[in-house]
Amino acid sequence: MKILQVCAEMYPLLKTGGLADVSGALPLALARQGAEVRVLLPGFPAILKALDISGEVVALHSFAGDLRVLYGTTAEGIGVYVIDAPHLYARDGNPYQDGHAQPYPDNHLRFALLGWVAARLAEGIDRLWRPDLVHAHDWHAALAPAYIAASANPVRTVFTIHNLAYQGVFPASDYAALELPADYYDVNGLEFYGQLSFMKAGIYFADRVTTVSPTYAREITGSEQGCGLDGLLRDRGAILSGILNGVDDAVWNPACDALISATYSSDKMSGKAKCKAALQQQFGLQQNADAPLFAVVSRLTEQKGLHLVLHTLHEIISRGGQFVLLGSGDAAMESEFKQAAANHPEQIAVRIGYDEAFSHQIMAASDVIMVPSRFEPCGLTQLYGLKYGALPLVRRVGGLSDTVVDCSLENLQEGIATGALFDGFSEEELTRGIRRMFALWARTKEWKAVRKTAMSCDFGWQPAAEKYMQLYRGLGT
Ligand code: ADP
Ligand code: GLC
């Protein structure tokens, strides 16, 4: 079975969020299931630099100008097609927006091209390898099913929604440039309230639609989380499903993680204490093993609910806890967190920026990972927290509620608790969650038991890969 994955980023070549973790791990997991997987990516400078390019597959002329399709392999041995079109992709910094956080004005062309090249590969422009199925991820790749539907010999398609809130919506006037059939611009197509929506194209034209957790798959069929597409998602309910993401054990594993100060496992936890001491020292936090260390590793956006954390920091530090944050995004939030650290340097540490190594060190050092999201399609940091023995304190929403088991008395009794959940999106509810974490921390034996259960959770990629394989087979591939 030959599968082409289409996406905008892929770990370790280029990563801005969880999408890259998924597109990095899924091909390897599918390959272990016997699939032949290749990936198609835009030629962002970081991707071209990190790939071992073996040559040019074909040169093409497109609506977005001339381009070359190159082929290379990742260090892990996954084959990657990359679209070399410097006039579209060779821009410094973020792949989606400029230095002032403004989307590039030609994003419709930059990402339509990704879908268009996927369709050409599906038609066989590489004479040596032609996919049986194309699997596109998020709005950046969402025109692939539309271009494929419009092609002479369409192959089957799967579209995965990683985040319905980012839709790739552009003015209707951009449509003509994309060279899609005129009648696709319709309410039964990719028209969305008088504009053109890449996300809607993926949902409408794909043979199967998935999202990254079962709960989020249900939530997006309701108006609260449907982002205007809930009606279509309800209509497509029979082909919509949720497949939970996994954790790449080769990248996230405290027993052999080269990025952390000391390795450890649930049977031998002394390394975690060393990691905590090292982080406290590095950041000038009080050297205190008994202070529970709360952590956040996140994009600082509206989705993640971090203003709730800002407003409950006093609850953590007044009870003798500590807090560390690694994140970047919203400028106002960045400066408020920095100010909090300046006011309480021995208890609050904040690093603004994106730092892969430091994200591992925080997971290893901390006792609690906080994810109070407004919505969360899957969420990966709570999964990393479980694995590294940082108990998740999360809102009961999306993938968070599918992956964390609350430390209620019954769950403690049964030995299945792994963290704490709260319901309402409010400071009061988060505060209650923080208090519950302190209450558990005070019961050292129980804390350790919960931590052991958390660390033994199996959120590997194989179960997810098996489900994707079933889905692909169900489409006759
Ligand atoms: P999302 O994709 O919505 O941002 P996820 O929890 O699925 O949320 O994935 C976030 C990924 O990005 C995780 O791998 C997390 O460790 C990483 N990450 C987020 N912010 C940072 C940062 N500032 N530095 C390093 N890694 C980060
Ligand atoms: C998105 C979601 C996140 C999910 C990730 C990978 O960025 O916000 O919840 O874990 O995609 O699927």
Coordinates of C-alpha atoms and ligand atoms in Angstrom, one line a residue:
M1 CA 0.0 0.0 0.0
K2 CA 1.5 3.3 -1.1
I3 CA 0.5 6.3 0.9
L4 CA 1.4 9.9 0.3
Q5 CA 1.2 12.2 3.4
V6 CA 0.8 15.9 2.6
C7 CA 1.5 18.5 5.2
A8 CA 3.3 21.8 5.8
E9 CA 5.7 20.8 8.5
M10 CA 7.4 17.7 9.8
Y11 CA 9.6 17.0 12.8
P12 CA 12.6 17.1 12.9
L13 CA 12.8 19.1 9.6
L14 CA 10.5 22.0 10.6
K15 CA 8.2 22.3 13.6
T16 CA 5.9 25.1 14.9
G17 CA 3.5 22.8 16.8
G18 CA 2.0 19.4 17.3
L19 CA 1.2 18.9 13.6
A20 CA 5.0 18.4 13.0
D21 CA 5.2 15.9 15.8
V22 CA 2.4 13.9 14.2
S23 CA 3.7 14.1 10.6
G24 CA 7.1 13.1 11.8
A25 CA 6.0 10.1 13.7
L26 CA 3.0 8.8 11.7
P27 CA 5.0 7.8 8.6
L28 CA 7.4 5.7 10.7
A29 CA 4.5 4.0 12.5
L30 CA 2.7 3.3 9.2
A31 CA 5.9 1.9 7.7
R32 CA 6.1 -0.5 10.7
Q33 CA 2.6 -1.7 9.7
G34 CA 3.9 -2.5 6.2
A35 CA 2.8 0.6 4.3
E36 CA 5.1 2.4 1.9
V37 CA 4.9 6.0 3.0
R38 CA 6.2 9.2 1.4
V39 CA 5.6 12.7 2.5
L40 CA 5.1 15.9 0.4
L41 CA 6.2 19.2 1.9
P42 CA 6.7 22.8 0.7
G43 CA 10.3 23.7 0.2
F44 CA 10.8 26.0 3.2
P45 CA 14.5 26.7 3.7
A46 CA 14.7 24.6 6.9
I47 CA 13.3 21.6 5.1
L48 CA 15.6 21.9 2.1
K49 CA 18.5 22.3 4.5
A50 CA 17.8 19.3 6.7
L51 CA 16.9 16.8 4.0
D52 CA 19.3 14.6 2.2
I53 CA 18.2 15.5 -1.4
S54 CA 19.0 12.9 -4.0
G55 CA 17.6 14.6 -7.1
E56 CA 14.9 16.3 -9.1
V57 CA 11.8 14.3 -9.9
V58 CA 10.3 16.7 -12.3
A59 CA 10.1 20.4 -13.2
L60 CA 6.5 21.8 -13.6
H61 CA 4.8 24.9 -14.7
S62 CA 1.9 25.8 -12.4
F63 CA -0.6 28.6 -11.7
A64 CA 1.8 29.7 -9.0
G65 CA 4.8 29.8 -11.2
D66 CA 7.6 27.4 -12.1
L67 CA 8.7 24.8 -9.6
R68 CA 10.8 21.7 -9.2
V69 CA 9.7 18.6 -7.3
L70 CA 12.8 17.3 -5.5
Y71 CA 13.1 14.0 -3.7
G72 CA 15.1 13.3 -0.5
T73 CA 15.1 11.2 2.6
T74 CA 15.0 12.1 6.3
A75 CA 17.6 10.8 8.8
E76 CA 15.0 8.2 9.8
G77 CA 14.8 7.0 6.2
I78 CA 11.4 8.4 5.2
G79 CA 11.1 9.5 1.5
V80 CA 10.1 13.1 1.1
Y81 CA 9.0 15.0 -2.0
V82 CA 9.6 18.7 -1.6
I83 CA 8.4 21.6 -3.7
D84 CA 11.3 23.8 -4.6
A85 CA 9.7 27.2 -5.5
P86 CA 11.9 29.8 -3.8
H87 CA 9.7 32.7 -4.9
L88 CA 7.0 31.2 -2.7
Y89 CA 8.8 29.5 0.2
A90 CA 12.3 30.9 0.6
R91 CA 11.3 33.4 3.3
D92 CA 13.0 33.8 6.7
G93 CA 11.2 32.8 9.9
N94 CA 7.8 31.4 10.3
P95 CA 6.4 29.4 7.4
Y96 CA 2.9 31.0 7.6
Q97 CA 3.4 34.6 8.6
D98 CA 5.9 37.5 8.4
G99 CA 7.9 39.1 11.2
H100 CA 4.9 41.2 12.2
A101 CA 2.7 38.1 12.7
Q102 CA 0.8 38.9 9.5
P103 CA -0.1 36.0 7.1
Y104 CA 1.8 36.3 3.8
P105 CA -0.5 37.9 1.2
D106 CA 0.1 35.0 -1.2
N107 CA -0.7 32.2 1.2
H108 CA -3.6 31.0 -1.0
L109 CA -1.1 30.3 -3.7
R110 CA 1.7 28.9 -1.5
F111 CA -0.6 26.3 0.0
A112 CA -2.9 25.6 -2.9
L113 CA 0.3 24.6 -4.7
L114 CA 0.9 21.9 -2.0
G115 CA -2.5 20.4 -2.9
W116 CA -2.0 20.8 -6.6
V117 CA 1.4 19.0 -6.6
A118 CA -0.2 16.2 -4.5
A119 CA -2.7 15.7 -7.2
R120 CA 0.0 15.6 -9.9
L121 CA 1.9 12.9 -7.8
A122 CA -1.3 11.0 -7.6
E123 CA -1.5 11.1 -11.4
G124 CA 1.9 9.6 -11.6
I125 CA 4.4 12.4 -12.4
D126 CA 7.0 10.3 -10.6
R127 CA 7.2 7.3 -12.9
L128 CA 8.9 5.3 -10.2
W129 CA 6.3 5.8 -7.4
R130 CA 2.6 6.6 -7.5
P131 CA 0.5 6.7 -4.4
D132 CA -2.7 4.5 -3.9
L133 CA -4.0 7.0 -1.4
V134 CA -3.3 10.6 -0.5
H135 CA -3.6 11.7 3.2
A136 CA -3.7 15.5 3.7
H137 CA -3.3 17.3 7.0
D138 CA -4.9 20.6 8.1
W139 CA -5.9 23.5 5.9
H140 CA -2.5 23.9 4.3
A141 CA -2.9 20.6 2.5
A142 CA -6.7 20.7 2.3
L143 CA -7.0 21.5 -1.4
A144 CA -5.3 18.2 -2.2
P145 CA -8.7 16.3 -2.1
A146 CA -10.3 19.0 -4.3
Y147 CA -7.5 18.9 -7.0
I148 CA -7.6 15.1 -6.9
A149 CA -11.4 15.1 -7.3
A150 CA -10.9 17.3 -10.3
S151 CA -8.2 15.1 -11.9
A152 CA -8.7 12.5 -14.6
N153 CA -8.0 9.4 -12.5
P154 CA -8.8 10.3 -8.9
V155 CA -7.2 8.3 -6.1
R156 CA -8.8 7.9 -2.7
T157 CA -8.2 10.6 -0.1
V158 CA -8.2 11.1 3.7
F159 CA -8.2 14.5 5.3
T160 CA -7.2 15.0 8.9
I161 CA -8.3 18.1 10.9
H162 CA -5.6 19.0 13.5
N163 CA -7.2 22.2 14.4
L164 CA -10.5 23.4 13.0
A165 CA -9.9 27.0 14.2
Y166 CA -7.3 27.6 11.5
Q167 CA -9.2 27.3 8.3
G168 CA -7.4 29.0 5.5
V169 CA -10.2 31.3 4.4
F170 CA -9.5 33.7 1.5
P171 CA -11.5 36.2 -0.5
A172 CA -13.6 34.8 -3.4
S173 CA -11.5 36.9 -5.8
D174 CA -8.5 34.6 -5.1
Y175 CA -10.4 31.6 -6.4
A176 CA -9.8 32.1 -10.2
A177 CA -6.0 32.0 -9.7
L178 CA -6.2 28.4 -8.3
E179 CA -7.4 26.8 -11.5
L180 CA -10.0 24.6 -9.8
P181 CA -13.3 23.8 -11.6
A182 CA -15.6 26.8 -11.4
D183 CA -18.5 24.8 -10.0
Y184 CA -16.4 23.8 -6.9
Y185 CA -16.9 27.3 -5.7
D186 CA -20.4 26.5 -4.3
V187 CA -22.1 25.9 -1.0
N188 CA -21.7 22.2 -2.0
G189 CA -18.0 22.7 -2.4
L190 CA -15.5 25.1 -0.9
E191 CA -17.5 28.3 -0.7
F192 CA -17.9 29.5 2.9
Y193 CA -20.0 32.5 3.6
G194 CA -19.0 34.2 0.3
Q195 CA -15.3 33.3 0.7
L196 CA -13.2 30.4 -0.2
S197 CA -12.2 27.9 2.6
F198 CA -9.4 25.4 2.2
M199 CA -10.6 23.6 5.4
K200 CA -14.1 23.2 3.9
A201 CA -12.5 21.8 0.7
G202 CA -10.8 19.1 2.7
I203 CA -13.9 18.2 4.6
Y204 CA -16.1 18.2 1.5
F205 CA -14.0 16.5 -1.1
A206 CA -12.1 13.8 1.0
D207 CA -13.3 10.3 1.0
R208 CA -12.7 10.1 4.8
V209 CA -12.3 12.8 7.4
T210 CA -10.5 12.3 10.7
T211 CA -9.5 14.4 13.6
V212 CA -7.0 13.7 16.3
S213 CA -9.2 12.5 19.2
P214 CA -12.6 10.9 19.5
T215 CA -14.0 13.6 21.8
Y216 CA -12.9 16.4 19.4
A217 CA -14.6 14.5 16.5
R218 CA -17.8 14.7 18.5
E219 CA -17.3 18.3 19.6
I220 CA -16.8 19.7 16.1
T221 CA -20.2 18.6 15.0
G222 CA -21.7 21.1 17.5
S223 CA -22.0 24.8 17.0
E224 CA -19.8 25.7 20.0
Q225 CA -16.7 24.1 18.5
G226 CA -17.7 23.7 14.9
C227 CA -16.2 27.0 13.8
G228 CA -19.1 27.4 11.3
L229 CA -18.4 24.0 9.7
D230 CA -20.5 21.9 12.1
G231 CA -23.4 21.6 9.7
L232 CA -21.1 20.1 7.0
L233 CA -19.4 17.9 9.6
R234 CA -22.8 16.6 10.8
D235 CA -23.7 15.8 7.2
R236 CA -20.4 14.0 6.8
G237 CA -20.8 12.3 10.1
A238 CA -20.7 8.8 8.6
I239 CA -17.2 9.3 7.2
L240 CA -15.9 11.4 10.2
S241 CA -13.9 9.7 13.0
G242 CA -11.4 10.5 15.7
I243 CA -8.0 8.7 16.0
L244 CA -6.0 9.7 19.0
N245 CA -2.4 10.9 18.4
G246 CA 0.5 9.0 20.0
V247 CA 3.9 9.8 21.4
D248 CA 7.0 9.1 19.5
D249 CA 9.0 6.9 21.9
A250 CA 12.2 7.6 20.0
V251 CA 11.9 11.3 20.7
W252 CA 10.1 11.4 24.1
N253 CA 11.3 8.9 26.5
P254 CA 12.8 9.8 29.9
A255 CA 14.8 6.5 30.0
C256 CA 17.0 7.5 27.1
D257 CA 16.4 11.2 26.4
A258 CA 19.8 12.8 25.6
L259 CA 18.4 16.3 26.1
I260 CA 17.7 16.0 29.8
S261 CA 20.2 16.3 32.8
A262 CA 19.6 12.7 34.0
T263 CA 17.6 9.8 32.6
Y264 CA 15.0 7.9 34.7
S265 CA 12.1 5.5 34.6
S266 CA 9.2 4.7 36.8
D267 CA 11.2 2.2 38.8
K268 CA 14.2 4.5 39.3
M269 CA 13.1 8.0 39.8
S270 CA 16.3 9.6 41.2
G271 CA 17.1 11.1 37.7
K272 CA 13.8 13.1 37.8
A273 CA 14.9 14.8 41.1
K274 CA 18.2 15.7 39.5
C275 CA 16.5 17.2 36.5
K276 CA 14.3 19.3 38.8
A277 CA 17.3 20.5 40.8
A278 CA 19.2 21.3 37.6
L279 CA 16.3 23.4 36.2
Q280 CA 15.8 25.2 39.5
Q281 CA 19.5 26.1 39.5
Q282 CA 19.6 27.1 35.9
F283 CA 16.7 29.5 36.4
G284 CA 17.6 30.8 39.8
L285 CA 14.5 29.2 41.4
Q286 CA 14.8 28.3 45.0
Q287 CA 16.5 24.9 45.3
N288 CA 13.7 23.0 46.9
A289 CA 12.7 19.5 46.1
D290 CA 9.6 19.8 48.2
A291 CA 8.1 22.7 46.2
P292 CA 5.8 21.2 43.5
L293 CA 6.9 22.6 40.2
F294 CA 4.1 23.5 37.8
A295 CA 4.9 24.0 34.1
V296 CA 3.6 25.2 30.8
V297 CA 5.1 24.5 27.4
S298 CA 2.9 26.1 24.8
R299 CA 2.1 28.5 22.0
L300 CA 0.7 31.6 23.7
T301 CA -2.6 31.8 21.9
E302 CA -6.2 32.3 22.8
Q303 CA -6.8 28.5 22.4
K304 CA -4.5 27.5 25.2
G305 CA -6.3 29.4 28.0
L306 CA -3.1 30.7 29.5
H307 CA -4.6 33.9 30.8
L308 CA -6.2 31.6 33.3
V309 CA -2.8 30.5 34.4
L310 CA -1.5 34.1 34.6
H311 CA -4.4 34.9 37.0
T312 CA -3.9 31.9 39.2
L313 CA -0.1 32.1 39.6
H314 CA -0.6 33.6 43.0
E315 CA -2.4 30.4 44.1
I316 CA 0.6 28.3 43.1
I317 CA 3.3 30.5 44.8
S318 CA 1.3 31.4 47.9
R319 CA 1.1 27.6 48.6
G320 CA 4.8 27.2 48.3
G321 CA 4.9 26.0 44.7
Q322 CA 7.0 27.1 41.7
F323 CA 6.1 27.8 38.1
V324 CA 8.1 27.6 34.9
L325 CA 6.9 28.6 31.4
L326 CA 8.3 28.1 27.9
G327 CA 6.3 29.7 25.2
S328 CA 5.9 32.3 22.5
G329 CA 3.1 34.0 20.7
D330 CA 0.8 36.8 22.0
A331 CA 3.0 39.8 22.8
A332 CA 0.9 41.1 25.7
M333 CA 0.9 37.6 27.3
E334 CA 4.6 37.3 26.8
S335 CA 5.3 40.5 28.7
E336 CA 2.8 39.7 31.5
F337 CA 4.5 36.3 32.2
K338 CA 7.9 38.0 32.1
Q339 CA 6.7 40.6 34.6
A340 CA 5.4 37.8 36.9
A341 CA 8.8 36.2 36.8
A342 CA 10.5 39.5 37.5
N343 CA 8.2 40.0 40.6
H344 CA 8.9 36.5 42.0
P345 CA 12.3 35.4 40.6
E346 CA 12.7 32.6 43.1
Q347 CA 9.4 31.0 42.3
I348 CA 8.5 31.9 38.7
A349 CA 10.7 31.3 35.7
V350 CA 9.7 32.3 32.2
R351 CA 11.5 31.8 28.9
I352 CA 10.0 33.3 25.8
G353 CA 10.9 31.6 22.6
Y354 CA 10.9 28.2 21.0
D355 CA 13.4 25.7 22.3
E356 CA 13.1 22.0 21.7
A357 CA 15.8 20.9 24.2
F358 CA 14.3 23.1 26.9
S359 CA 10.8 21.7 26.3
H360 CA 12.2 18.2 27.2
Q361 CA 14.0 19.6 30.2
I362 CA 10.9 21.1 31.5
M363 CA 8.9 17.9 31.2
A364 CA 11.6 16.0 33.0
A365 CA 11.9 18.6 35.8
S366 CA 8.3 19.4 36.5
D367 CA 5.7 17.8 38.8
V368 CA 2.6 19.2 37.0
I369 CA 2.0 20.1 33.4
M370 CA -0.8 22.6 33.0
V371 CA -3.0 22.6 29.8
P372 CA -6.2 24.7 30.6
S373 CA -7.2 24.9 26.9
R374 CA -10.5 26.5 25.7
F375 CA -10.5 23.7 23.1
E376 CA -7.9 21.0 22.3
P377 CA -8.1 18.7 19.3
C378 CA -5.6 16.3 20.9
G379 CA -2.8 18.0 22.8
L380 CA 0.6 16.4 23.0
T381 CA 2.2 18.1 26.0
Q382 CA -0.1 16.3 28.4
L383 CA 1.0 13.1 26.8
Y384 CA 4.6 14.0 27.3
G385 CA 3.8 15.0 30.9
L386 CA 2.4 11.6 31.6
K387 CA 5.4 9.9 30.1
Y388 CA 7.8 12.1 32.1
G389 CA 5.9 11.9 35.4
A390 CA 4.7 15.5 35.3
L391 CA 1.0 15.0 36.2
P392 CA -1.4 16.8 33.8
L393 CA -3.7 19.4 35.2
V394 CA -6.0 19.9 32.2
R395 CA -9.5 21.1 31.2
R396 CA -12.0 18.4 30.4
V397 CA -12.1 19.1 26.6
G398 CA -11.1 17.4 23.4
G399 CA -8.1 15.1 23.5
L400 CA -7.3 16.2 27.0
S401 CA -10.4 14.4 28.3
D402 CA -9.5 11.3 26.3
T403 CA -6.0 11.0 27.8
V404 CA -6.1 12.0 31.4
V405 CA -7.8 10.2 34.2
D406 CA -8.9 12.4 37.1
C407 CA -7.6 11.8 40.6
S408 CA -11.1 11.4 42.2
L409 CA -11.3 9.3 45.2
E410 CA -12.8 6.4 43.3
N411 CA -10.0 6.6 40.6
L412 CA -7.3 6.8 43.2
Q413 CA -8.8 3.8 44.9
E414 CA -8.8 1.8 41.7
G415 CA -5.3 2.9 40.8
I416 CA -6.2 4.4 37.5
A417 CA -5.8 8.2 38.2
T418 CA -3.1 10.0 36.2
G419 CA -3.8 13.7 36.7
A420 CA -6.6 16.2 37.4
L421 CA -9.3 17.6 35.2
F422 CA -11.6 20.6 35.6
D423 CA -14.7 21.5 33.6
G424 CA -15.4 25.3 33.4
F425 CA -13.1 27.7 31.5
S426 CA -12.7 29.9 34.5
E427 CA -10.1 31.0 37.0
E428 CA -12.2 29.6 39.8
E429 CA -12.2 26.1 38.3
L430 CA -8.5 26.2 37.5
T431 CA -7.8 27.4 41.1
R432 CA -9.8 24.4 42.4
G433 CA -7.6 22.2 40.1
I434 CA -4.4 23.7 41.5
R435 CA -5.7 23.1 45.1
R436 CA -6.4 19.5 44.3
M437 CA -2.9 19.1 43.0
F438 CA -1.5 20.5 46.2
A439 CA -3.7 18.2 48.2
L440 CA -2.4 15.2 46.3
W441 CA 1.2 16.4 46.6
A442 CA 0.8 16.5 50.4
R443 CA 0.0 12.8 50.2
T444 CA 3.4 11.7 49.0
K445 CA 2.7 8.1 48.8
E446 CA -0.4 8.6 46.7
W447 CA 1.3 11.2 44.5
K448 CA 4.0 8.7 43.7
A449 CA 1.4 6.0 42.9
V450 CA -0.4 8.3 40.5
R451 CA 2.9 9.3 38.9
K452 CA 3.7 5.6 38.4
T453 CA 0.3 5.0 36.8
A454 CA 0.8 8.1 34.6
M455 CA 4.3 6.9 33.5
S456 CA 3.1 3.5 32.6
C457 CA 0.3 4.8 30.2
D458 CA 0.8 3.5 26.7
F459 CA 0.1 6.3 24.2
G460 CA 2.4 4.8 21.5
W461 CA 1.9 5.4 17.8
Q462 CA 1.2 1.8 16.9
P463 CA -2.6 1.7 17.9
A464 CA -3.1 4.9 15.9
A465 CA -1.2 3.6 12.9
E466 CA -3.3 0.4 13.0
K467 CA -6.5 2.5 12.9
Y468 CA -5.3 4.6 10.0
M469 CA -4.4 1.4 8.2
Q470 CA -7.9 0.1 8.7
L471 CA -9.3 3.3 7.4
Y472 CA -7.0 3.1 4.3
R473 CA -8.0 -0.5 3.7
G474 CA -11.7 0.4 4.1
L475 CA -11.2 2.6 1.0
G476 CA -10.0 -0.3 -1.0
T477 CA -6.3 0.4 -0.9
Ligands
ADP1 P1 -0.4 22.7 19.4 O1 -0.1 21.9 18.2 O2 -1.8 23.1 19.4 O3 0.5 23.8 19.6 P2 0.2 20.3 20.9 O4 0.2 20.1 22.4 O5 -0.4 19.3 20.1 O6 -0.3 21.8 20.7 O7 1.7 20.3 20.4 C1 2.6 21.3 20.8 C2 4.0 20.9 20.5 O8 4.9 22.0 20.3 C3 4.6 20.0 21.5 O9 5.6 19.1 20.9 C4 5.3 21.0 22.4 O10 6.4 20.5 23.2 C5 5.8 22.0 21.4 N1 6.0 23.4 21.8 C6 5.1 24.3 22.0 N2 5.7 25.5 22.4 C7 7.0 25.3 22.4 C8 8.1 26.1 22.7 N3 8.0 27.4 23.0 N4 9.3 25.5 22.6 C9 9.5 24.2 22.3 N5 8.5 23.4 22.0 C10 7.2 23.9 22.1
GLC2 C1 -3.1 20.9 16.6 C2 -3.9 20.9 17.9 C3 -3.4 20.0 18.9 C4 -2.9 18.6 18.3 C5 -2.0 18.9 17.2 C6 -1.5 17.6 16.5 O1 -2.1 21.8 16.6 O2 -4.1 22.2 18.4 O3 -4.4 19.7 19.9 O4 -2.3 17.8 19.3 O5 -2.6 19.6 16.2 O6 -2.5 16.8 16.0

